[in-house]
Each structure stands twice: as structure tokens, then as C-alpha cells.
PDB file of C-alpha atoms in Angstrom:
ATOM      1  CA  UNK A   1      -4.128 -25.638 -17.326  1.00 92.00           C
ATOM      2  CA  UNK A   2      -5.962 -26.796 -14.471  1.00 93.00           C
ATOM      3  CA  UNK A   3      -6.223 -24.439 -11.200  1.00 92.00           C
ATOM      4  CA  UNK A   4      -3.355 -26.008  -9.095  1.00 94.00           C
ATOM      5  CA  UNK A   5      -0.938 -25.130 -11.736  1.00 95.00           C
ATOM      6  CA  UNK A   6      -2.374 -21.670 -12.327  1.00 91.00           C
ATOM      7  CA  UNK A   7      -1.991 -20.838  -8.923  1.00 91.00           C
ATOM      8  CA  UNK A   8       1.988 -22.150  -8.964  1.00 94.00           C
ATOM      9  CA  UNK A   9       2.680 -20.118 -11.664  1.00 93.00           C
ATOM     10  CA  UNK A  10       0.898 -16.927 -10.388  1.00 91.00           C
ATOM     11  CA  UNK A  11       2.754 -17.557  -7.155  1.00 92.00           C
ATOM     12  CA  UNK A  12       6.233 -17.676  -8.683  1.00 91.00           C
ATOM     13  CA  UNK A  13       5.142 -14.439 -10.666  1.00 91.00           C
ATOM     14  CA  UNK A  14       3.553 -12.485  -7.612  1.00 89.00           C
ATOM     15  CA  UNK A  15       7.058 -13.344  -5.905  1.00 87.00           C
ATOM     16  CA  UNK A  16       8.873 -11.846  -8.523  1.00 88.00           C
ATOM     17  CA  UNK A  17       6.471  -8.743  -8.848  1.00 86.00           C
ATOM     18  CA  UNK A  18       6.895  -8.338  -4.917  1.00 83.00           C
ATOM     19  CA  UNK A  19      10.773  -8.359  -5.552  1.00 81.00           C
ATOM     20  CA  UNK A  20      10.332  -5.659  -8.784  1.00 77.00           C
ATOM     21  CA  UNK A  21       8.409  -3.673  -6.295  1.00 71.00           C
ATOM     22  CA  UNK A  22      10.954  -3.893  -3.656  1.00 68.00           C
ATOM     23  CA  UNK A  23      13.797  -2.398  -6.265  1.00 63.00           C
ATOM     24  CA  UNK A  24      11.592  -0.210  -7.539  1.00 64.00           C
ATOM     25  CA  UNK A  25      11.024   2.130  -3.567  1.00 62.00           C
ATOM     26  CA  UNK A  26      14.643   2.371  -3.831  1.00 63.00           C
ATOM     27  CA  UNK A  27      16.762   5.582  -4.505  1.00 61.00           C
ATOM     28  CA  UNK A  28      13.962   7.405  -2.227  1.00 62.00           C
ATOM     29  CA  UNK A  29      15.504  10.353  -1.426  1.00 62.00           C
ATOM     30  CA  UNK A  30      16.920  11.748   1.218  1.00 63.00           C
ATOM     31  CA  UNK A  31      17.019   8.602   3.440  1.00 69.00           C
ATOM     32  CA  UNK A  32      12.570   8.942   3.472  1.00 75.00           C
ATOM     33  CA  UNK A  33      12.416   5.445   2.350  1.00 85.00           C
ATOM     34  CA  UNK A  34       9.953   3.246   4.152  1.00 90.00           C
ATOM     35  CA  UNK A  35       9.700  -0.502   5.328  1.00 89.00           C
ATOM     36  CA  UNK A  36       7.087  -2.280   3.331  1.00 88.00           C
ATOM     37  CA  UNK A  37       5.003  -2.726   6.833  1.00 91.00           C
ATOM     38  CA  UNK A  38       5.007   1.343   6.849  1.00 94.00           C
ATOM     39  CA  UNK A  39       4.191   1.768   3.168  1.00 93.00           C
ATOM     40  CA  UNK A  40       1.259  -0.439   3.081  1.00 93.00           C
ATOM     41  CA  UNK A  41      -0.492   0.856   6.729  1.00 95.00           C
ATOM     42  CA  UNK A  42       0.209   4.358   5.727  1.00 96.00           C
ATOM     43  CA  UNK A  43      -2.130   3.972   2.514  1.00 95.00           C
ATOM     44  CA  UNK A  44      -4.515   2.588   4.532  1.00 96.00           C
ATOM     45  CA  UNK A  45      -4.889   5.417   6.730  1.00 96.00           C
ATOM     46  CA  UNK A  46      -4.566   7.860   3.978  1.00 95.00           C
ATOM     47  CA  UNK A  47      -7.248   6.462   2.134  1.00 94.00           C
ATOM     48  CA  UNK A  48      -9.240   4.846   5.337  1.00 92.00           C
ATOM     49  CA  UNK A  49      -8.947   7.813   7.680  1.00 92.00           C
ATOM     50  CA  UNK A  50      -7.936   7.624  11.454  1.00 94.00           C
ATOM     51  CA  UNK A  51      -7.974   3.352  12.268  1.00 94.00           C
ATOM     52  CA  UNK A  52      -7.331   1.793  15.874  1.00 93.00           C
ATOM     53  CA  UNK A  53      -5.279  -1.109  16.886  1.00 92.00           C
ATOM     54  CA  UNK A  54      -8.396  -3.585  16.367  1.00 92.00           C
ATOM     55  CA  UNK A  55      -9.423  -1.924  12.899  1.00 93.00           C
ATOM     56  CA  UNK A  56      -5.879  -3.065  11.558  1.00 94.00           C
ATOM     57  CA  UNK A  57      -6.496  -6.761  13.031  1.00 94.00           C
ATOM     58  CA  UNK A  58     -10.375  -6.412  11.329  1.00 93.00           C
ATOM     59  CA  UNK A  59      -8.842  -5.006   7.989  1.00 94.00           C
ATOM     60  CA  UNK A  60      -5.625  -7.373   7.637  1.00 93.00           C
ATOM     61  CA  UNK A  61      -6.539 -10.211   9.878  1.00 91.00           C
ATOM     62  CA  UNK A  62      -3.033 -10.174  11.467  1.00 91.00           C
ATOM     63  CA  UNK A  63      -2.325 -10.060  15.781  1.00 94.00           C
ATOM     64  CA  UNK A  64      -2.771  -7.157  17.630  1.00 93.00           C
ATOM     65  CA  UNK A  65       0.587  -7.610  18.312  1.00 94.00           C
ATOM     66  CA  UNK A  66       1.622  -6.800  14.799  1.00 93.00           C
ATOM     67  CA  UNK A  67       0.222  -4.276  14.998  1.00 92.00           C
ATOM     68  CA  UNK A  68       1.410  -2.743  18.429  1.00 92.00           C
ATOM     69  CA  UNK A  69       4.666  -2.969  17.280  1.00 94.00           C
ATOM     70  CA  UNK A  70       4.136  -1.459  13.967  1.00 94.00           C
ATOM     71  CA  UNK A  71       2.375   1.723  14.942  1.00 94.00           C
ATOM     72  CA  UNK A  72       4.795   2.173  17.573  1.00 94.00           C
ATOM     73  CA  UNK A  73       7.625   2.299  15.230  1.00 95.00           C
ATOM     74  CA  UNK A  74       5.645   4.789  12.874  1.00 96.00           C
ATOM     75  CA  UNK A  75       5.127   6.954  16.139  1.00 96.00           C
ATOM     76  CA  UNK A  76       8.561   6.990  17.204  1.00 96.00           C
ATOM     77  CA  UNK A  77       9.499   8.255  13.343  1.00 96.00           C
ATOM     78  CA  UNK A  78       6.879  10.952  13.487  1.00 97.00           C
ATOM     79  CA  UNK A  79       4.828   9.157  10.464  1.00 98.00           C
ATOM     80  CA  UNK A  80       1.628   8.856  12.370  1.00 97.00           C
ATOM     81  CA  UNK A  81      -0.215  10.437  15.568  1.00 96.00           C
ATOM     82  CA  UNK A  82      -2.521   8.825  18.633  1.00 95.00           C
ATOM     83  CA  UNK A  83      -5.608  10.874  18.481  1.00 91.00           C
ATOM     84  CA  UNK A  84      -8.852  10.442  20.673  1.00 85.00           C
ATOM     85  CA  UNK A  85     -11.879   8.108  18.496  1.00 78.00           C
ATOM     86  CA  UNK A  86     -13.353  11.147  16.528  1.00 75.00           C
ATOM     87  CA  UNK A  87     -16.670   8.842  17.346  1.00 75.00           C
ATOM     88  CA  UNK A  88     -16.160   8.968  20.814  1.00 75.00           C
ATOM     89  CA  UNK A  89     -14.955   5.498  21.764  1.00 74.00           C
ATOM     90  CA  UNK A  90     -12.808   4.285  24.100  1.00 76.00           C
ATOM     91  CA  UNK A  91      -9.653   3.139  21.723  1.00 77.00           C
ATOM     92  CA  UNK A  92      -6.735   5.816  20.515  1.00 89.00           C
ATOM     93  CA  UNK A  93      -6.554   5.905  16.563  1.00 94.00           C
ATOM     94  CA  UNK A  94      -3.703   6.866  14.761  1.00 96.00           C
ATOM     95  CA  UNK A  95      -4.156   9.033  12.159  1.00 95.00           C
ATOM     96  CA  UNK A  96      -0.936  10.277   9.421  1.00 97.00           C
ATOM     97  CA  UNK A  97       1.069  12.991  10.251  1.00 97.00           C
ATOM     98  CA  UNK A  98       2.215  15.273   7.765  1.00 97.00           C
ATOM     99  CA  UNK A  99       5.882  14.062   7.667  1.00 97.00           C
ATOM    100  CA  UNK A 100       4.209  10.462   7.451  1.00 97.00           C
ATOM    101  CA  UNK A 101       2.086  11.601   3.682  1.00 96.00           C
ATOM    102  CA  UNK A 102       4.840  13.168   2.528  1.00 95.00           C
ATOM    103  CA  UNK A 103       7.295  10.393   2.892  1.00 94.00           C
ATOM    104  CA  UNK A 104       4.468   8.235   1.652  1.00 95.00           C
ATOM    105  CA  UNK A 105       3.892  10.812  -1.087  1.00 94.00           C
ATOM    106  CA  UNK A 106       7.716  10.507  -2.344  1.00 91.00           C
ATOM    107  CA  UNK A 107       7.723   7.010  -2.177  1.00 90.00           C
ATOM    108  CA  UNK A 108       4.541   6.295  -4.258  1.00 91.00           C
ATOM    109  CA  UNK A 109       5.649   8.794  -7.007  1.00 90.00           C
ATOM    110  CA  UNK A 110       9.263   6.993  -7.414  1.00 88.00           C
ATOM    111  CA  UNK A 111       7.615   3.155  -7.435  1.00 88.00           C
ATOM    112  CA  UNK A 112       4.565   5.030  -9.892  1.00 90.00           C
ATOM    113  CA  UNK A 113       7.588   6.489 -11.890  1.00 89.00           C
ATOM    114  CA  UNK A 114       9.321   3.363 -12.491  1.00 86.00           C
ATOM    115  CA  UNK A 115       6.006   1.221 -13.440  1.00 88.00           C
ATOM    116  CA  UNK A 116       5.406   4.111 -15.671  1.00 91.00           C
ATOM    117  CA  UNK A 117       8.297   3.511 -17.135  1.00 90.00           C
ATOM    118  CA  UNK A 118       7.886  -0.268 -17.732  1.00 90.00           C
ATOM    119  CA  UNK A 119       4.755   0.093 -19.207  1.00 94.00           C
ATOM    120  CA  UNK A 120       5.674   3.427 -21.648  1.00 95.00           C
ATOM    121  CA  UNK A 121       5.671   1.052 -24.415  1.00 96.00           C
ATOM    122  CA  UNK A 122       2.601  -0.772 -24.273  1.00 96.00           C
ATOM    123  CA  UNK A 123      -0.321   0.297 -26.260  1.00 97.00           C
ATOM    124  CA  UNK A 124      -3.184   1.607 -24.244  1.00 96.00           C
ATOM    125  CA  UNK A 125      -5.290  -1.281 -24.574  1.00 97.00           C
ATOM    126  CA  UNK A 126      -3.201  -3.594 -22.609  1.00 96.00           C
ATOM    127  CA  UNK A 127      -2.580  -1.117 -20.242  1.00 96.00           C
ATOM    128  CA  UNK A 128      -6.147  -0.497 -19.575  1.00 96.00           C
ATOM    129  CA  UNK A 129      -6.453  -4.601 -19.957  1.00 96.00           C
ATOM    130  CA  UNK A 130      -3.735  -5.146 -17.028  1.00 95.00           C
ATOM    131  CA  UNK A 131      -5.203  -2.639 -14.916  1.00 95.00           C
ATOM    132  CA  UNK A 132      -8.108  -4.550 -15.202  1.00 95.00           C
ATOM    133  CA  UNK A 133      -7.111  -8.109 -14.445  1.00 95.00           C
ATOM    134  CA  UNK A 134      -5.159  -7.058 -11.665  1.00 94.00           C
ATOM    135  CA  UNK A 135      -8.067  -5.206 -10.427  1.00 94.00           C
ATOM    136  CA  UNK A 136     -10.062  -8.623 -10.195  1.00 95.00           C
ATOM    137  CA  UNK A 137      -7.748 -10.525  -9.099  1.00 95.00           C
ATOM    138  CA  UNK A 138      -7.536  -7.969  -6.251  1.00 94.00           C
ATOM    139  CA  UNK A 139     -11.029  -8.182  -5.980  1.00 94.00           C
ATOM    140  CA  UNK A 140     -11.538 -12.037  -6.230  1.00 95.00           C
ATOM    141  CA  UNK A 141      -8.798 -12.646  -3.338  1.00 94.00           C
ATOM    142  CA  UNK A 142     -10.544  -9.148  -0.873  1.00 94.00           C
ATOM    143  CA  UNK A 143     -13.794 -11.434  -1.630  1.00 95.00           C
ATOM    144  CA  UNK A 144     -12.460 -14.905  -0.478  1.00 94.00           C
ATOM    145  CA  UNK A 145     -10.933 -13.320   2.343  1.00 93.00           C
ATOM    146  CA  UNK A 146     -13.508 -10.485   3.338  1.00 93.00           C
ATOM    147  CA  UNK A 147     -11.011  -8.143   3.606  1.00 93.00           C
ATOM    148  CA  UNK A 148     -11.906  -5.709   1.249  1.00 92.00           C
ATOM    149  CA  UNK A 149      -9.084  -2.992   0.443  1.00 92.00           C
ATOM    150  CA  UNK A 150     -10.950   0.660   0.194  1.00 92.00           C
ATOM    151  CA  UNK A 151     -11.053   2.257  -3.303  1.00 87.00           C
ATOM    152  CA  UNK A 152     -11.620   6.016  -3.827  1.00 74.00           C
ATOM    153  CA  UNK A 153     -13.149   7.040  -7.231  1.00 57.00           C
ATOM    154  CA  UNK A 154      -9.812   8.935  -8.171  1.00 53.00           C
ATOM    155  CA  UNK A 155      -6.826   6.542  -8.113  1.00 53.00           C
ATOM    156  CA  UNK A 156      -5.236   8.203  -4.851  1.00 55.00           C
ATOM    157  CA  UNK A 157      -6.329  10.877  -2.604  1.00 46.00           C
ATOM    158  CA  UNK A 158      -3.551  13.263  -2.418  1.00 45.00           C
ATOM    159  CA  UNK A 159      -2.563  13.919   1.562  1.00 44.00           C
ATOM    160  CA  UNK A 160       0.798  16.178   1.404  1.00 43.00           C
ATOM    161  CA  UNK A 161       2.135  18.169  -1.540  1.00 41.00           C
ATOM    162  CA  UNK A 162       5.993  16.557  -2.599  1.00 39.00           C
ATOM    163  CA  UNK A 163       8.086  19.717  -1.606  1.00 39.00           C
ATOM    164  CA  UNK A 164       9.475  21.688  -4.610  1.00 38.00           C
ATOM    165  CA  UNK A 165      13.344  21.588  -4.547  1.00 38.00           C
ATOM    166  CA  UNK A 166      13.825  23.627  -7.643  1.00 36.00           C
ATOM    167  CA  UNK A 167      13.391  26.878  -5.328  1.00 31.00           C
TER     168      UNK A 167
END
């Protein structure tokens, strides 16, 4: 298989994954489901810290604009705050609020719940091998774009505590 066709085949399966993905946030409860736009810049800041309008351009390579209008609608929901630049410069970052890693918290756990669920049957090998590939591919594709997606050693720094309804 040459590259061309590679790359139309892992297209037609990253579409499908992206739908999967999309199923999978759903039946968030209590109404705390988030837009994909939300989920995605709210695990940047929870594993990136407090970013500025022109840090999201630098780390997605998308308009300002986009941008704007995004963090706008996670201020108006209470999932983020403007805060001064803890290094003193002139732009306002935004930082998570507590409501914001929570609802990010709730999501993640019922999209982590239902891959966990897909891949209960798998030995541990090809777990540990799909981790892996998917892991480069990540990689290859942060490379050709220099956009590099921030790891932490642990798989996610943990931001708000899921509340306990059992009480």
C-alpha cells in the first residue's frame, strides 16, 4: 500500500473514530455536556496552565477570531476566568474555573468509561501496542505541524474532584 492510499483509509477511519467519540460524551449528566471546541481548549488549559488569546492561535494555528469567540462562550458559562499575565504582560489569560474542571472532569471519565469498555477484551499487549501507535501518530502529525500537544508524565493531571452523589 503506497502512502496516498494509507492516508485515505486512515482518513475514513479517523472520521469514524471522531464520530465514536462524539457518541461516546453523550449521556453526560446533568445537562454538563460540552461542545467539542470547549472539551478540547479546556484540556489545554488544564494541562498548559493559564494561555492568552495569541497562545491559542500559537498552539492550534487557528484566527484569533476563533478564538475570541470561543473563550467568550466558556466565560459566559462560568468554565473559564480572565486573569492578569501571572508574568506580567500586557494580555488577559484565561485560566479554568472550578465549574469548568469539573464539567471537564465528568466528561473525560464517561468518554474514558466507554473506551474502557471497548477495549475490556483485548489482551494487554495490544492495548499497550494501540496506545503506542496512536501515540506516534500523534507525535508524527505535532512534528509536521510544530504544534506540539503538552504531555504530563501521569496520563492526566487531575483539576476538580467528580462530586460524590452517593451522600
Amino acid at each position: 500500500m503506497d502512502a496516498r492510499e494509507a492516508g485515505e483509509r486512515i482518513e475514513l477511519e479517523l472520521l469514524i473514530l471522531t464520530r465514536h467519540r462524539e457518541m461516546t460524551s453523550r449521556g453526560v449528566r446533568g445537562g454538563d455536556e460540552l461542545d467539542r471546541s470547549a472539551y478540547v481548549l479546556l484540556s489545554r488549559l488544564e494541562v498548559q496552565g493559564p494561555m492568552s488569546v495569541p497562545d491559542f492561535v500559537e498552539a492550534f494555528g487557528l484566527a484569533a477570531s476563533t478564538f475570541t469567540r470561543q473563550t467568550s462562550a466558556l466565560l459566559r458559562q462560568g468554565l473559564v476566568e480572565r486573569t492578569p499575565d501571572p508574568d506580567g504582560g500586557m494580555a488577559r489569560k484565561y485560566r479554568i474555573t472550578a465549574e469548568g474542571g469539573r464539567r471537564l472532569t465528568v466528561q473525560r471519565e464517561t468518554i474514558v468509561d466507554g473506551l474502557t469498555q471497548v477495549v475490556a477484551g483485548w489482551p494487554p499487549e495490544r492495548r499497550l501496542r494501540f496506545i503506542a501507535d496512536l501515540r506516534q501518530f500523534n507525535s508524527d502529525i505535532e512534528r509536521f505541524t510544530s504544534r506540539p500537544w503538552p504531555r504530563t508524565a501521569s496520563p492526566r493531571p487531575q483539576t476538580a474532584a467528580v462530586p460524590d452523589e452517593s451522600v
